[in-house]
Amino acid sequence: MDKSPDAFRTISEVAEALDLPQHVLRFWETRFSQIKPLKRGGGRRYYRPADVDLLKGIRQLLYEQGYTIKGAQRLLKDNGIAFVVALGNGDIAAIDAITQKKKAEEEAENTPIPAKPQQSKGLFSFMKSDSDAEVGGSNIGKGKDNKTLLQEALFELIECKRVLDRAR
């Protein structure tokens, strides 16, 4: 009598289905943290259908496509479990969809968000309250380019140095 497709599988059933020795499955559990079979008393392993699908994908990467364990780990980390499962099942449409989604996310992350231009009130404006700056009519920074602002800051620094030199 065959099991239901949703039934848990023992390590011997999974090893037979994937044509792998049991010790390889145990080794993969140590190298791929995503493989988490249910362990019952006595250490007996029961693999969920999702675990079996993931193992199929890992087998595909290592044995069919020639990836190293480190390479397969990186692929799993970068693309996720769904990608490796789709690879193991040969689901080209799912692989394409996951790849397109990842590209779109990367493009969104790399798209710079335009910064709001901040209006400078001068180098020592932190010493004044907002009301003082408005009363004094300080319009420093409005309509000025970076070079002009840097020159003003330089002149303020030179003046500070002159004051400090006199105080010594």
Short mmCIF file of C-alpha atoms in Angstrom, two decimals:
data_model
loop_
_atom_site.label_atom_id
_atom_site.label_comp_id
_atom_site.label_asym_id
_atom_site.label_seq_id
_atom_site.Cartn_x
_atom_site.Cartn_y
_atom_site.Cartn_z
CA MET A 1 0.00 0.00 0.00
CA ASP A 2 1.40 3.40 -1.03
CA LYS A 3 1.41 6.41 1.25
CA SER A 4 -0.51 9.58 0.65
CA PRO A 5 1.51 12.33 -1.09
CA ASP A 6 1.11 14.42 2.08
CA ALA A 7 2.40 11.69 4.39
CA PHE A 8 5.70 11.97 6.20
CA ARG A 9 8.52 9.76 4.92
CA THR A 10 11.22 7.89 6.78
CA ILE A 11 14.85 8.42 5.88
CA SER A 12 14.96 5.06 4.09
CA GLU A 13 11.95 6.01 1.94
CA VAL A 14 13.47 9.37 1.03
CA ALA A 15 16.88 7.82 0.33
CA GLU A 16 15.27 5.28 -1.97
CA ALA A 17 13.14 7.89 -3.75
CA LEU A 18 16.14 10.15 -4.36
CA ASP A 19 18.54 7.29 -5.06
CA LEU A 20 20.90 8.43 -2.33
CA PRO A 21 22.49 6.69 0.65
CA GLN A 22 20.95 7.56 4.03
CA HIS A 23 24.24 8.93 5.35
CA VAL A 24 24.22 11.56 2.58
CA LEU A 25 20.84 12.83 3.78
CA ARG A 26 22.13 13.00 7.35
CA PHE A 27 25.21 14.88 6.14
CA TRP A 28 23.10 17.35 4.17
CA GLU A 29 21.13 18.09 7.34
CA THR A 30 24.36 19.34 8.91
CA ARG A 31 25.22 21.52 5.91
CA PHE A 32 21.79 22.92 5.00
CA SER A 33 19.95 24.41 7.96
CA GLN A 34 16.77 24.56 5.87
CA ILE A 35 16.42 20.75 6.04
CA LYS A 36 14.59 20.05 9.28
CA PRO A 37 13.02 16.61 9.48
CA LEU A 38 10.82 15.82 12.44
CA LYS A 39 12.74 13.65 14.90
CA ARG A 40 10.88 11.26 17.13
CA GLY A 41 12.01 9.16 20.04
CA GLY A 42 15.16 7.22 19.35
CA GLY A 43 16.28 9.76 16.75
CA ARG A 44 14.04 8.41 14.00
CA ARG A 45 13.62 10.99 11.22
CA TYR A 46 10.38 11.79 9.43
CA TYR A 47 10.59 14.05 6.40
CA ARG A 48 7.71 16.31 5.46
CA PRO A 49 6.78 16.58 1.76
CA ALA A 50 8.35 20.07 1.71
CA ASP A 51 11.61 18.60 3.08
CA VAL A 52 11.60 15.96 0.35
CA ASP A 53 11.04 18.64 -2.32
CA LEU A 54 13.94 20.67 -0.94
CA LEU A 55 16.16 17.58 -0.93
CA LYS A 56 15.25 16.98 -4.58
CA GLY A 57 16.37 20.51 -5.38
CA ILE A 58 19.63 20.14 -3.47
CA ARG A 59 20.27 16.83 -5.23
CA GLN A 60 19.65 18.55 -8.56
CA LEU A 61 22.14 21.31 -7.72
CA LEU A 62 24.87 19.01 -6.43
CA TYR A 63 24.60 16.00 -8.72
CA GLU A 64 23.02 17.25 -11.93
CA GLN A 65 24.32 20.82 -12.17
CA GLY A 66 27.69 20.29 -10.50
CA TYR A 67 27.42 22.86 -7.70
CA THR A 68 29.61 22.52 -4.64
CA ILE A 69 27.95 22.43 -1.23
CA LYS A 70 29.10 26.00 -0.62
CA GLY A 71 27.68 27.07 -3.99
CA ALA A 72 24.36 25.37 -3.27
CA GLN A 73 24.24 27.02 0.16
CA ARG A 74 24.81 30.43 -1.43
CA LEU A 75 22.13 29.78 -4.05
CA LEU A 76 19.71 28.76 -1.32
CA LYS A 77 20.53 31.85 0.72
CA ASP A 78 20.32 34.24 -2.22
CA ASN A 79 17.24 32.83 -3.96
CA GLY A 80 15.36 31.06 -1.18
CA ILE A 81 13.88 27.64 -0.64
CA ALA A 82 11.12 28.10 -3.24
CA PHE A 83 13.71 28.55 -5.99
CA VAL A 84 15.58 25.34 -5.10
CA VAL A 85 12.32 23.40 -4.74
CA ALA A 86 11.18 24.63 -8.17
CA LEU A 87 14.56 23.63 -9.57
CA GLY A 88 14.21 20.13 -8.11
CA ASN A 89 10.71 19.77 -9.55
CA GLY A 90 11.79 21.14 -12.93
CA ASP A 91 9.19 23.92 -12.71
CA ILE A 92 10.65 26.40 -15.20
CA ALA A 93 7.75 28.85 -14.85
CA ALA A 94 8.26 29.08 -11.07
CA ILE A 95 12.02 29.50 -11.50
CA ASP A 96 11.46 32.35 -13.98
CA ALA A 97 8.89 34.01 -11.70
CA ILE A 98 11.21 33.85 -8.68
CA THR A 99 14.13 35.16 -10.73
CA GLN A 100 12.07 38.07 -12.09
CA LYS A 101 10.84 38.93 -8.60
CA LYS A 102 14.39 38.91 -7.23
CA LYS A 103 15.60 41.18 -10.07
CA ALA A 104 12.76 43.61 -9.40
CA GLU A 105 13.59 43.67 -5.67
CA GLU A 106 17.28 44.30 -6.39
CA GLU A 107 16.42 47.13 -8.78
CA ALA A 108 14.13 48.67 -6.17
CA GLU A 109 16.90 48.46 -3.55
CA ASN A 110 19.46 50.02 -5.88
CA THR A 111 17.22 52.87 -6.99
CA PRO A 112 18.36 55.97 -5.09
CA ILE A 113 15.72 57.85 -3.21
CA PRO A 114 16.06 61.55 -3.96
CA ALA A 115 17.10 63.38 -0.82
CA LYS A 116 15.18 66.40 0.31
CA PRO A 117 17.38 69.44 -0.04
CA GLN A 118 18.15 70.86 3.36
CA GLN A 119 18.55 74.56 3.81
CA SER A 120 21.69 75.50 5.66
CA LYS A 121 21.63 78.34 8.16
CA GLY A 122 25.40 78.66 8.41
CA LEU A 123 28.05 76.75 10.25
CA PHE A 124 27.19 78.04 13.73
CA SER A 125 23.43 78.04 13.36
CA PHE A 126 23.18 75.24 15.95
CA MET A 127 24.11 77.88 18.55
CA LYS A 128 21.07 79.96 17.71
CA SER A 129 17.48 79.07 18.34
CA ASP A 130 15.11 78.96 15.40
CA SER A 131 13.50 82.20 16.51
CA ASP A 132 16.88 83.99 16.60
CA ALA A 133 17.67 82.90 13.07
CA GLU A 134 14.34 84.19 11.79
CA VAL A 135 14.60 87.52 13.62
CA GLY A 136 18.08 88.11 12.22
CA GLY A 137 16.72 87.51 8.74
CA SER A 138 19.31 84.84 8.03
CA ASN A 139 18.73 83.50 4.56
CA ILE A 140 21.97 81.58 4.35
CA GLY A 141 21.63 78.59 2.06
CA LYS A 142 18.66 79.82 0.05
CA GLY A 143 19.57 79.80 -3.62
CA LYS A 144 23.27 79.11 -3.01
CA ASP A 145 25.24 76.29 -4.52
CA ASN A 146 27.57 73.95 -2.62
CA LYS A 147 30.71 75.86 -3.58
CA THR A 148 29.33 79.10 -2.13
CA LEU A 149 28.23 77.35 1.07
CA LEU A 150 31.68 75.76 1.46
CA GLN A 151 33.36 79.13 0.94
CA GLU A 152 31.15 80.68 3.63
CA ALA A 153 31.98 77.84 6.01
CA LEU A 154 35.68 78.30 5.26
CA PHE A 155 35.49 82.03 5.99
CA GLU A 156 33.70 81.32 9.27
CA LEU A 157 36.41 78.83 10.23
CA ILE A 158 39.16 81.29 9.34
CA GLU A 159 37.44 83.91 11.50
CA CYS A 160 37.19 81.43 14.38
CA LYS A 161 40.89 80.65 14.06
CA ARG A 162 41.73 84.36 14.11
CA VAL A 163 39.64 84.84 17.29
CA LEU A 164 41.30 81.87 18.97
CA ASP A 165 44.79 83.06 17.98
CA ARG A 166 44.08 86.47 19.55
CA ALA A 167 42.81 84.86 22.73
CA ARG A 168 46.05 82.91 23.23
#
